[in-house]
Short mmCIF file of N, CA and C in Angstrom, two decimals:
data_model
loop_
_atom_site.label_atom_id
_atom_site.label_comp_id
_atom_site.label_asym_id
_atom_site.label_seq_id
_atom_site.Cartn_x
_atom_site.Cartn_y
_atom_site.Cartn_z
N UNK O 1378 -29.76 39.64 -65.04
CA UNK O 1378 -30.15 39.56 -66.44
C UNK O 1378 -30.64 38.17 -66.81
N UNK O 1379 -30.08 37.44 -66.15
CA UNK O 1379 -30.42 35.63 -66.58
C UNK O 1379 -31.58 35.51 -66.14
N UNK O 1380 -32.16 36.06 -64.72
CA UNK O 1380 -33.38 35.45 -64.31
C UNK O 1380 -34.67 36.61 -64.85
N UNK O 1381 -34.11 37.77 -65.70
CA UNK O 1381 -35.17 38.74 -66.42
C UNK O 1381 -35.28 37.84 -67.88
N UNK O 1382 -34.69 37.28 -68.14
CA UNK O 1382 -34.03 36.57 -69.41
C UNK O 1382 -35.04 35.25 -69.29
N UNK O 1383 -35.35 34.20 -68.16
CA UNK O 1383 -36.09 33.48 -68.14
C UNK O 1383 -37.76 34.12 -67.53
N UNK O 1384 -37.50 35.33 -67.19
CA UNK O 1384 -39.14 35.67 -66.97
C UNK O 1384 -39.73 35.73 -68.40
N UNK O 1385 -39.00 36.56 -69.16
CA UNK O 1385 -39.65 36.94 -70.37
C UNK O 1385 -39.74 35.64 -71.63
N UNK O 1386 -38.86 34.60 -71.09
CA UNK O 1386 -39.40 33.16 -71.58
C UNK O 1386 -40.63 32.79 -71.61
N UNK O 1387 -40.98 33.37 -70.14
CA UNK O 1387 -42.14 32.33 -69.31
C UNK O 1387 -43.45 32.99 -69.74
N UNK O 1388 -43.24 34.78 -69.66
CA UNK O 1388 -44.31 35.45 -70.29
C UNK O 1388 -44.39 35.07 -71.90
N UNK O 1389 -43.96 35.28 -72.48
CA UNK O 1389 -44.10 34.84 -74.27
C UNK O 1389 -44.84 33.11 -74.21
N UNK O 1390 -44.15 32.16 -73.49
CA UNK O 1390 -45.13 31.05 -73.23
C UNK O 1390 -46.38 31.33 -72.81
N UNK O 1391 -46.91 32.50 -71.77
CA UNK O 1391 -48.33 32.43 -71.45
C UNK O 1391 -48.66 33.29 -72.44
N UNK O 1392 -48.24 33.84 -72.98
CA UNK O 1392 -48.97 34.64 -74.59
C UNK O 1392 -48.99 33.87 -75.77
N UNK O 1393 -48.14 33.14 -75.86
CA UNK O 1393 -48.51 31.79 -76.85
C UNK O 1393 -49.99 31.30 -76.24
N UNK O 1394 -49.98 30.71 -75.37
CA UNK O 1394 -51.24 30.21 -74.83
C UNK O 1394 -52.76 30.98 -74.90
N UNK O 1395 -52.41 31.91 -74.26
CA UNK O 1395 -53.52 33.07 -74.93
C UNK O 1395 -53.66 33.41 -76.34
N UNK O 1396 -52.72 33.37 -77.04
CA UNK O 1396 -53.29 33.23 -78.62
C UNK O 1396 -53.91 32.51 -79.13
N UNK O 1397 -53.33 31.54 -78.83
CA UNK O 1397 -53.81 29.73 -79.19
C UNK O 1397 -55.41 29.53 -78.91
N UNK O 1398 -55.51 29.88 -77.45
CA UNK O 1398 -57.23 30.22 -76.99
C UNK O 1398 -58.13 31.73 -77.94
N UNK O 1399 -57.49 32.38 -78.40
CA UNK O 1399 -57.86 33.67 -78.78
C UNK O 1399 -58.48 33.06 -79.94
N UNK O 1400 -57.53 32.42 -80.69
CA UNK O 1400 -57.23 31.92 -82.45
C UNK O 1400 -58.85 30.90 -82.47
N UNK O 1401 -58.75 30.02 -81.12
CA UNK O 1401 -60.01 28.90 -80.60
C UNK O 1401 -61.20 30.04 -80.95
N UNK O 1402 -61.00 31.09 -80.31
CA UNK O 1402 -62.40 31.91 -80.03
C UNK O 1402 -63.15 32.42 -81.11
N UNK O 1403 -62.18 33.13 -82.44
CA UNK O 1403 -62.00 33.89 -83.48
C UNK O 1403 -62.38 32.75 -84.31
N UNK O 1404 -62.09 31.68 -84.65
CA UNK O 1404 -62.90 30.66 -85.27
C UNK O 1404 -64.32 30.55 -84.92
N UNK O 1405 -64.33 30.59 -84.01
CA UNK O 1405 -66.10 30.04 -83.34
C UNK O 1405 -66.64 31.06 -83.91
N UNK O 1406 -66.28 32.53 -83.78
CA UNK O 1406 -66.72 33.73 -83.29
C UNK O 1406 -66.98 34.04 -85.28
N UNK O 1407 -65.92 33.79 -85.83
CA UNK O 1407 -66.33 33.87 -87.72
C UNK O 1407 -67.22 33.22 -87.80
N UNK O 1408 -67.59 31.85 -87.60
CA UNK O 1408 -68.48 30.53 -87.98
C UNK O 1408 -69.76 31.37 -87.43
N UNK O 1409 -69.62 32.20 -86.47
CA UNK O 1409 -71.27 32.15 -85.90
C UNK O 1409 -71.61 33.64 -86.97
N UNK O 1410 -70.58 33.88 -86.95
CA UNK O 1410 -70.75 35.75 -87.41
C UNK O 1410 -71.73 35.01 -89.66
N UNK O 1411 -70.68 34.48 -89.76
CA UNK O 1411 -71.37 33.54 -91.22
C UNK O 1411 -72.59 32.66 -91.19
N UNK O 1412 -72.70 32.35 -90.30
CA UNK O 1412 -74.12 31.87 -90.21
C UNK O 1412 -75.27 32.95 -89.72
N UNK O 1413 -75.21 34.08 -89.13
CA UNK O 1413 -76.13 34.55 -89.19
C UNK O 1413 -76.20 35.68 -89.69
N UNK O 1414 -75.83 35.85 -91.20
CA UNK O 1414 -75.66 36.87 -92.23
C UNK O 1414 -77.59 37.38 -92.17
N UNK O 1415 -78.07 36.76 -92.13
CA UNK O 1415 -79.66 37.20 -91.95
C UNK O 1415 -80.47 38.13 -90.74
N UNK O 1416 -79.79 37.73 -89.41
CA UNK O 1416 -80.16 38.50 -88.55
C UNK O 1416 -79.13 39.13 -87.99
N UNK O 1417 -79.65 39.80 -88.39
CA UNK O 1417 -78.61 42.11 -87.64
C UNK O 1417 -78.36 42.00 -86.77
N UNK O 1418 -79.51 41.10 -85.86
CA UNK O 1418 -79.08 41.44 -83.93
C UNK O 1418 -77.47 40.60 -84.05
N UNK O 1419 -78.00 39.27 -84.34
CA UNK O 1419 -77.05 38.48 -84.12
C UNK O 1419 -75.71 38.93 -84.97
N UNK O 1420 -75.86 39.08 -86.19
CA UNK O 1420 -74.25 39.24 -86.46
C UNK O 1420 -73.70 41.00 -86.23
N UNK O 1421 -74.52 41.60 -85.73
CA UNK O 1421 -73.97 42.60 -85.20
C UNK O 1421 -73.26 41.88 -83.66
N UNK O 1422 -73.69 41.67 -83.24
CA UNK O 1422 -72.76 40.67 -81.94
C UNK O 1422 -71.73 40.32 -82.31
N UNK O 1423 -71.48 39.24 -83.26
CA UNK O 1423 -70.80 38.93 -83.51
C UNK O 1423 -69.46 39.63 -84.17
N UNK O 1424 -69.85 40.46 -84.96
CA UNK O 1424 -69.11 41.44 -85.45
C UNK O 1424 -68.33 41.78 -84.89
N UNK O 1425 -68.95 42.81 -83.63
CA UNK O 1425 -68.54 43.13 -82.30
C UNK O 1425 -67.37 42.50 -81.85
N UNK O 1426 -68.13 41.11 -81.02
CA UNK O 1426 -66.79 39.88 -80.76
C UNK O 1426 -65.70 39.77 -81.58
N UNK O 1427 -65.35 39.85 -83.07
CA UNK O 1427 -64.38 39.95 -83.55
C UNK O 1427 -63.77 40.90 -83.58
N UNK O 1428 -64.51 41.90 -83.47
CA UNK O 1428 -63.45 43.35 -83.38
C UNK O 1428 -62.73 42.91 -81.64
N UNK O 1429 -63.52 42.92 -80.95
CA UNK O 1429 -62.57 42.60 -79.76
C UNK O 1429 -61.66 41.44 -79.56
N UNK O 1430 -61.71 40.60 -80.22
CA UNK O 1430 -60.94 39.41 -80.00
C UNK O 1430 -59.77 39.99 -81.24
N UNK O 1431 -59.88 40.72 -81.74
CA UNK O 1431 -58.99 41.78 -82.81
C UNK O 1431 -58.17 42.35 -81.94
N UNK O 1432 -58.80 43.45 -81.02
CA UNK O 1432 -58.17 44.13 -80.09
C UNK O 1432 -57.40 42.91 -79.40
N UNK O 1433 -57.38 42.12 -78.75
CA UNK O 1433 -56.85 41.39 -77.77
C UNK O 1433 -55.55 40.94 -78.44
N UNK O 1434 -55.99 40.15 -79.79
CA UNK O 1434 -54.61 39.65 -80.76
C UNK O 1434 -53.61 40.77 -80.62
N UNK O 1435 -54.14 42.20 -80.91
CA UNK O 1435 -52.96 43.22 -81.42
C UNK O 1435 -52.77 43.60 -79.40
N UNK O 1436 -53.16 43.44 -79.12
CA UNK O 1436 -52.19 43.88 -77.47
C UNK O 1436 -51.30 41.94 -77.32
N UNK O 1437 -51.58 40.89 -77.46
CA UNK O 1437 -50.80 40.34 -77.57
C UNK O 1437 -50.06 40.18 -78.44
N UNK O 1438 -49.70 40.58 -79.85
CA UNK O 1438 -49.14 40.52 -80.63
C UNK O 1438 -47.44 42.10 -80.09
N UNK O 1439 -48.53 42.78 -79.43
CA UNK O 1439 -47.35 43.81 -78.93
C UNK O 1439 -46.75 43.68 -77.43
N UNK O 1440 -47.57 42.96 -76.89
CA UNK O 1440 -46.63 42.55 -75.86
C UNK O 1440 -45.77 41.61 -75.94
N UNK O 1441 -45.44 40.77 -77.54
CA UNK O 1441 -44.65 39.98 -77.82
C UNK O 1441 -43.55 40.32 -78.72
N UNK O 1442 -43.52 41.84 -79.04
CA UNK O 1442 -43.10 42.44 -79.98
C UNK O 1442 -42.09 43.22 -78.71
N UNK O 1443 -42.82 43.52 -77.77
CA UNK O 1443 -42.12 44.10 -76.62
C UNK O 1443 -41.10 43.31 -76.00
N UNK O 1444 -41.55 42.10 -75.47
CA UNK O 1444 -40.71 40.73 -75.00
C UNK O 1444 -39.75 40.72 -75.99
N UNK O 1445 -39.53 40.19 -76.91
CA UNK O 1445 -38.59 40.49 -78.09
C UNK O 1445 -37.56 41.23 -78.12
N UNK O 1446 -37.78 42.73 -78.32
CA UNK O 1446 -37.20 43.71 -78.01
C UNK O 1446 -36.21 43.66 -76.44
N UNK O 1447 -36.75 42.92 -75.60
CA UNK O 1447 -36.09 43.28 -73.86
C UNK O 1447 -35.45 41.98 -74.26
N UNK O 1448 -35.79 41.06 -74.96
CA UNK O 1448 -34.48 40.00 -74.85
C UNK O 1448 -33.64 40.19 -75.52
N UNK O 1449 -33.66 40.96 -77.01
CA UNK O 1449 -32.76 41.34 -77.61
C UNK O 1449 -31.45 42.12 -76.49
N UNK O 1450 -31.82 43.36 -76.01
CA UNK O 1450 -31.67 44.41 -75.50
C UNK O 1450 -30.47 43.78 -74.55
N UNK O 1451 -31.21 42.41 -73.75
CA UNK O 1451 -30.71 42.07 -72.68
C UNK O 1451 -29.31 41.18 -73.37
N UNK O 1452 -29.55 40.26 -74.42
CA UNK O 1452 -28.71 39.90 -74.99
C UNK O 1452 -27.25 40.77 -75.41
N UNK O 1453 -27.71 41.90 -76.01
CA UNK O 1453 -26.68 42.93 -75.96
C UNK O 1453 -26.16 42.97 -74.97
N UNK O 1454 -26.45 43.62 -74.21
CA UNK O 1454 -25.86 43.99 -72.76
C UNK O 1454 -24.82 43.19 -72.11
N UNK O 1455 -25.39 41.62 -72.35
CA UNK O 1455 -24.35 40.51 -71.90
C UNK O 1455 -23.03 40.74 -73.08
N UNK O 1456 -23.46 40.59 -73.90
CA UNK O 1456 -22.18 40.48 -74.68
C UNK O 1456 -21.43 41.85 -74.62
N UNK O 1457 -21.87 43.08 -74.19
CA UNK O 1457 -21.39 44.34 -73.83
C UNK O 1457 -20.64 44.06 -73.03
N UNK O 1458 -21.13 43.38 -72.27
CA UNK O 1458 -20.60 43.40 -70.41
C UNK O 1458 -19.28 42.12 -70.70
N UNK O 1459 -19.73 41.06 -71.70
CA UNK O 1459 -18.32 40.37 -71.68
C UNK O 1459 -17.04 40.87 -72.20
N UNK O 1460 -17.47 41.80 -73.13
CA UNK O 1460 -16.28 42.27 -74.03
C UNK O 1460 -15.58 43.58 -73.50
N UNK O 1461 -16.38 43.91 -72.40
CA UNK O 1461 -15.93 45.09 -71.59
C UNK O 1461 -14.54 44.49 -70.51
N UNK O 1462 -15.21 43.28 -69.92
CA UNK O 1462 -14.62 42.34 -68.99
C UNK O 1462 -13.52 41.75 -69.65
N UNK O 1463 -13.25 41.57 -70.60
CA UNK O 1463 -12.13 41.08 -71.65
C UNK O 1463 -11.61 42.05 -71.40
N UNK O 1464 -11.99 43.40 -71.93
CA UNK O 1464 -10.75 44.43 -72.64
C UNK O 1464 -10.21 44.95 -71.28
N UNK O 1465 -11.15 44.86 -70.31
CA UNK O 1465 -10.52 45.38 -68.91
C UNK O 1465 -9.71 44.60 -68.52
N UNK O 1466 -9.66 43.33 -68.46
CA UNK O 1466 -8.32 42.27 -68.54
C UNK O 1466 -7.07 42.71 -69.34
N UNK O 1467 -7.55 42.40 -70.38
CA UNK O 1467 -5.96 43.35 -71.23
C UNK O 1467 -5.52 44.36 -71.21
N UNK O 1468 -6.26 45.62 -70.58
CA UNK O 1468 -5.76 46.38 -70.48
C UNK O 1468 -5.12 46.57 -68.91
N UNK O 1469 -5.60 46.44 -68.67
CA UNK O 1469 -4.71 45.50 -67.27
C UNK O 1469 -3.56 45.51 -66.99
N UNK O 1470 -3.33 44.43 -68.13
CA UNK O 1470 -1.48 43.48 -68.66
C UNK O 1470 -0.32 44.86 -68.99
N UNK O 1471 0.36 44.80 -67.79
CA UNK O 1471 1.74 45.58 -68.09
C UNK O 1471 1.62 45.40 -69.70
N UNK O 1472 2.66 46.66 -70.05
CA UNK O 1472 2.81 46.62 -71.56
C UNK O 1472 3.73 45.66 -72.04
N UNK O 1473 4.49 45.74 -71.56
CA UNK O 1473 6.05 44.69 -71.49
C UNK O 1473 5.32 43.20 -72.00
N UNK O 1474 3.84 42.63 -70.90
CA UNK O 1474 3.69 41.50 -71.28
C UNK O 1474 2.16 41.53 -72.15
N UNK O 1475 1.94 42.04 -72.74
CA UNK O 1475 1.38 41.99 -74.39
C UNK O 1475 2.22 41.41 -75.36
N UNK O 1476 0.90 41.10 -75.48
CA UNK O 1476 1.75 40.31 -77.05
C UNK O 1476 0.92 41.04 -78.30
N UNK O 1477 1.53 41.36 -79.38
CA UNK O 1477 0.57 41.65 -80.47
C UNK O 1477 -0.77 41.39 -80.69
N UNK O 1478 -0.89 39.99 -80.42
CA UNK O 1478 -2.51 39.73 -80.23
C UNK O 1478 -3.42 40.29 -79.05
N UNK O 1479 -2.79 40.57 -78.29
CA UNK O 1479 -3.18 41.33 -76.82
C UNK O 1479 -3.69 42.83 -77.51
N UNK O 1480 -2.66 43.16 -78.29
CA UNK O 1480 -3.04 44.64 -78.65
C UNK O 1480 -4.18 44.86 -79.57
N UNK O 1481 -4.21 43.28 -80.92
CA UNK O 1481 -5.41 43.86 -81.63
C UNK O 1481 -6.39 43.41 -81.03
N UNK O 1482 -6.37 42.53 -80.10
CA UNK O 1482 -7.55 42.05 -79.46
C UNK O 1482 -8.41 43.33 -78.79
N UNK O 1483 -7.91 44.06 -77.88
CA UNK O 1483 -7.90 45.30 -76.93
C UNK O 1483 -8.52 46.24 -78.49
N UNK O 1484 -8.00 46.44 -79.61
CA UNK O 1484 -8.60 47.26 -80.78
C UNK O 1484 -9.96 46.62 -81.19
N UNK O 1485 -9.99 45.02 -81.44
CA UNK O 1485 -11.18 44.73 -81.17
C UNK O 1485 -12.21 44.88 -80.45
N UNK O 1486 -12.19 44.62 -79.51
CA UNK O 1486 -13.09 45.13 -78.02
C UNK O 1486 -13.45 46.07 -78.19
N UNK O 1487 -12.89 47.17 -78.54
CA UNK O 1487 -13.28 48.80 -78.79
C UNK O 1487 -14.15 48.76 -79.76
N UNK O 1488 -14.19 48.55 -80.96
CA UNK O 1488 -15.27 48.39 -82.04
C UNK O 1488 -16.03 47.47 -81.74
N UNK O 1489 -15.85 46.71 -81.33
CA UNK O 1489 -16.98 45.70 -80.87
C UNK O 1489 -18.03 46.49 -80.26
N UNK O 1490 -17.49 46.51 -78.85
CA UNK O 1490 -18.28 47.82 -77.54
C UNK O 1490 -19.11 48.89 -78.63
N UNK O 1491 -18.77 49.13 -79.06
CA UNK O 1491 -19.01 50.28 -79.97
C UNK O 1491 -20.20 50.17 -80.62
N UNK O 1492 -19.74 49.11 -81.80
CA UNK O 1492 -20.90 48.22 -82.58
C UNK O 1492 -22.19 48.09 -81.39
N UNK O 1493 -22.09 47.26 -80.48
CA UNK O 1493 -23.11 47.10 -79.49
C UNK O 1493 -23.60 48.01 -78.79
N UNK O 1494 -22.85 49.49 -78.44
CA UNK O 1494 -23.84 50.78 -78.10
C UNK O 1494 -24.52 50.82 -78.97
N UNK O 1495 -24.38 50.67 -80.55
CA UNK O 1495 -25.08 51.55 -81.38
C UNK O 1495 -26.06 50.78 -81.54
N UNK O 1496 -25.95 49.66 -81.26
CA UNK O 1496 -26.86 48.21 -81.85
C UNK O 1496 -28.18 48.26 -80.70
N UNK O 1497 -27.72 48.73 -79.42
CA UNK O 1497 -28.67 49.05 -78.44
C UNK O 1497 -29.58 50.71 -78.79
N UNK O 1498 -28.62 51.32 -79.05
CA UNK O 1498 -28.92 52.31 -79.51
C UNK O 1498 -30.23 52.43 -80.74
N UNK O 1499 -29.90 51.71 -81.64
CA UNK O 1499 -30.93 51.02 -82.53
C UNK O 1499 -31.93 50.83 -82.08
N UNK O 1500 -32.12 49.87 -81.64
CA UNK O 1500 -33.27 48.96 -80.55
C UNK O 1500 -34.08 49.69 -80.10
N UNK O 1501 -33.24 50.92 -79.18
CA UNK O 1501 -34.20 52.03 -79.10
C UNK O 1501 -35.14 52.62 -79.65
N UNK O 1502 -34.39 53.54 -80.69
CA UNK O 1502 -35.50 54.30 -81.48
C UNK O 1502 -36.34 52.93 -82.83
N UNK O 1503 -36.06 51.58 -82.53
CA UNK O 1503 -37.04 50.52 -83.09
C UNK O 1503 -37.55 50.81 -82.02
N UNK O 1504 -37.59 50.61 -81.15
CA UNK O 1504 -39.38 50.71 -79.70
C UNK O 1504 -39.64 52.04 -79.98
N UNK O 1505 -39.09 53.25 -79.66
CA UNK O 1505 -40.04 54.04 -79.94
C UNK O 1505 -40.72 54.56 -81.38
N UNK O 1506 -40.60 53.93 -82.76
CA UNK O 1506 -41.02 53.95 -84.07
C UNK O 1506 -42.33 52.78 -83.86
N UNK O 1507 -41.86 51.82 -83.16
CA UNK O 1507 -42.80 50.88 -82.97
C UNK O 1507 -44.63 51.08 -82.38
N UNK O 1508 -44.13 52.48 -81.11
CA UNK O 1508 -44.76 52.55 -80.46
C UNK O 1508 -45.53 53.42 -81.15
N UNK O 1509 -44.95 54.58 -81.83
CA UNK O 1509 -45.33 55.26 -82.55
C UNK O 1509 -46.93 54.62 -83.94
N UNK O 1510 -46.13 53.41 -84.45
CA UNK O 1510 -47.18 52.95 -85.03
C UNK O 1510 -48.19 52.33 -84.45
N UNK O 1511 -47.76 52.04 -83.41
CA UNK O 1511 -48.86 51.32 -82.15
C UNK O 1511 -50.22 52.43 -81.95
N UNK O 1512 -49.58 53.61 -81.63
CA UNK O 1512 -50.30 54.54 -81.62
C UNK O 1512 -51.11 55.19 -82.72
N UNK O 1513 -51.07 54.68 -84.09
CA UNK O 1513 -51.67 55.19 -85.10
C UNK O 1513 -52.99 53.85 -85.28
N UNK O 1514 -52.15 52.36 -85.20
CA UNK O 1514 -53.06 51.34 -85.24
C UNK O 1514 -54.12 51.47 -83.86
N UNK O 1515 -54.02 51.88 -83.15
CA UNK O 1515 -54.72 51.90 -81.90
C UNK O 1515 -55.97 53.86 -82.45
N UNK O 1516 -55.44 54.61 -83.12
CA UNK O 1516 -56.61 55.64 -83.74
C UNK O 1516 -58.00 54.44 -84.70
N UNK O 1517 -57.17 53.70 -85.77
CA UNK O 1517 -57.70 53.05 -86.38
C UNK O 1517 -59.03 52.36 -85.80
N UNK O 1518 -58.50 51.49 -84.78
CA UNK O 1518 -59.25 50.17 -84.06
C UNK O 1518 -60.23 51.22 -83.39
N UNK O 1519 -59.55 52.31 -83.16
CA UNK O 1519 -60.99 52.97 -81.77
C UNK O 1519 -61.32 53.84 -83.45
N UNK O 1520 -61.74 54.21 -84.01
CA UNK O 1520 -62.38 54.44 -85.47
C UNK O 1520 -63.36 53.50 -85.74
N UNK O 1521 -62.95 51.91 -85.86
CA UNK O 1521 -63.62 51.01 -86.14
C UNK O 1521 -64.76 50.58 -84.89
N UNK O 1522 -64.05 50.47 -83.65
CA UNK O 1522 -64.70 50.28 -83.06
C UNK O 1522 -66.33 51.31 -82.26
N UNK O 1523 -65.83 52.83 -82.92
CA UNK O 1523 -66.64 53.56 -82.77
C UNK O 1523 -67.87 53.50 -84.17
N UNK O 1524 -67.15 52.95 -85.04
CA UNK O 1524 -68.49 52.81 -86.03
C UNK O 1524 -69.30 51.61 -85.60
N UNK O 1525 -68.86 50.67 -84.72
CA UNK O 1525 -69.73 49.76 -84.49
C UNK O 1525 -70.51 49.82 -83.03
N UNK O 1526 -70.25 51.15 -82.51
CA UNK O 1526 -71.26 51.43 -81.15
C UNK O 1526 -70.51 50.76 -80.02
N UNK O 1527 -69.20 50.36 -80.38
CA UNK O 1527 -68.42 49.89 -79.08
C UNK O 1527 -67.91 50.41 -77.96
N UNK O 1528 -68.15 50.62 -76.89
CA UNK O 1528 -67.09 51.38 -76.15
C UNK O 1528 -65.54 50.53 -75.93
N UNK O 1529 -64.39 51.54 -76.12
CA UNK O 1529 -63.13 50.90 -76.43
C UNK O 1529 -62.89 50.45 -74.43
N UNK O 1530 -62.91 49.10 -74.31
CA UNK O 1530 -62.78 48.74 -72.45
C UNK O 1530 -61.22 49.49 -72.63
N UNK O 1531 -60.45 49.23 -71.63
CA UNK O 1531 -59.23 49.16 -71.34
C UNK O 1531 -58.74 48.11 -71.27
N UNK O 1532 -57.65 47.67 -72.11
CA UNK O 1532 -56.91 46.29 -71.98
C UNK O 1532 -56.65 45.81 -70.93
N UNK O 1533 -56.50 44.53 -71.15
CA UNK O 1533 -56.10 43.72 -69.86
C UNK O 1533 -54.56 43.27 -69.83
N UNK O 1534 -53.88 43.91 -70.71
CA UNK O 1534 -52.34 43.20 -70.84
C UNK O 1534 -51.46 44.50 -70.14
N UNK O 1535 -50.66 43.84 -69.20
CA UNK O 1535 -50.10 44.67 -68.86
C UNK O 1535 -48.92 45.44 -69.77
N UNK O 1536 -48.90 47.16 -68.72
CA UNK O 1536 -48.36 47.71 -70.32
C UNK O 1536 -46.59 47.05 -69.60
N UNK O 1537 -45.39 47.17 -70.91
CA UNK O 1537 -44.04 46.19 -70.53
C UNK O 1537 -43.66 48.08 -70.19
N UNK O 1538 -42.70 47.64 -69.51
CA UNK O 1538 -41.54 49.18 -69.55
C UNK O 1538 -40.40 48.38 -70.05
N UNK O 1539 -40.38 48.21 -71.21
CA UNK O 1539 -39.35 47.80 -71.96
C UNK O 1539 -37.97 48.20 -72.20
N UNK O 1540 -37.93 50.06 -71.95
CA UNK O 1540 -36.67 50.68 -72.27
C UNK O 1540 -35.98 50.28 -70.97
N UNK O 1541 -36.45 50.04 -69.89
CA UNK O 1541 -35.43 48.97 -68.75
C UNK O 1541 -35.01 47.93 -68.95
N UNK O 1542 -35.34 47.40 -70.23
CA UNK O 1542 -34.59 45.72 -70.70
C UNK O 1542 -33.65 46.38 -71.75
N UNK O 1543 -34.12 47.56 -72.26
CA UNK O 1543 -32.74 47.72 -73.46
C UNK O 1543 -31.71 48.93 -73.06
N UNK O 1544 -32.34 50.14 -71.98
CA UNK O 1544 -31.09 50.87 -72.08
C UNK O 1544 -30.09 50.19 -70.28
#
């Protein structure tokens, strides 16, 4: 989990970076699209270029929405896995050597654990509601992009399998 925990560091850093260059492009790409309000060829191009540098933002904007989600997920899990490792300790302990705090502690753990299935549990149906709207914004963009004579390429971001970072 620690070294899935620093991949998805390292990916969100190279998607920062790609935004940052995207954000570079989408400036240029307005400035040229406003200057040539007069010729069709040209700011139909341009147009174009922004709708795709559109597309690119919203696949990085969801592969960071995804990253998110798997660190959350993974975060749970650790603290699942510590409080499991606790209560399996105390429960452990002959009864004789409990102490009262042994016992509400062990009642804690249980609601805790609990809290954190459901909290993963959550997480879940947030990715698949997520994806769900992913899938309505993605009708939209190929709408738009079909009024402008585009063919929709296939992204270049890889797709995440995310429900392996949260269930």
């Amino acid at each position: 989990r620690f070294r899935r925990s620093q991949e998805i560091q390292r990916e969100l850093e190279e998607i920062e970076e790609k935004r940052f260059e995207l954000d570079k492009r989408h400036v240029t790409a307005r400035q040229y699209l406003n200057s040539f309000f007069n010729d069709e060829t040209k700011k139909t191009y341009w147009e174009r270029e922004c709708l795709c540098i559109v597309r690119e933002r919203t696949g990085l904007q969801r592969a960071t929405d995804e990253l998110l989600m798997s660190k959350r997920g993974l975060t749970l899990e650790n603290e699942r896995s510590r409080a499991e490792n606790e209560y399996r300790q105390l429960i452990n302990l002959p009864d004789e050597h409990k102490t009262i705090k042994d016992k509400e502690r062990e009642e804690q753990l249980i609601i805790m654990i609990a809290k954190l299935v459901e909290a993963k549990n959550n997480l879940t149906l947030e990715l698949d509601q997520m994806r769900l709207r992913e899938l309505q914004e993605d009708e939209c963009l190929h709408h738009a992009f079909q009024l402008q004579g585009i063919e929709q390429p296939t992204t270049n971001f890889h797709t995440f399998d995310t429900l392996k970072d949260i269930i």
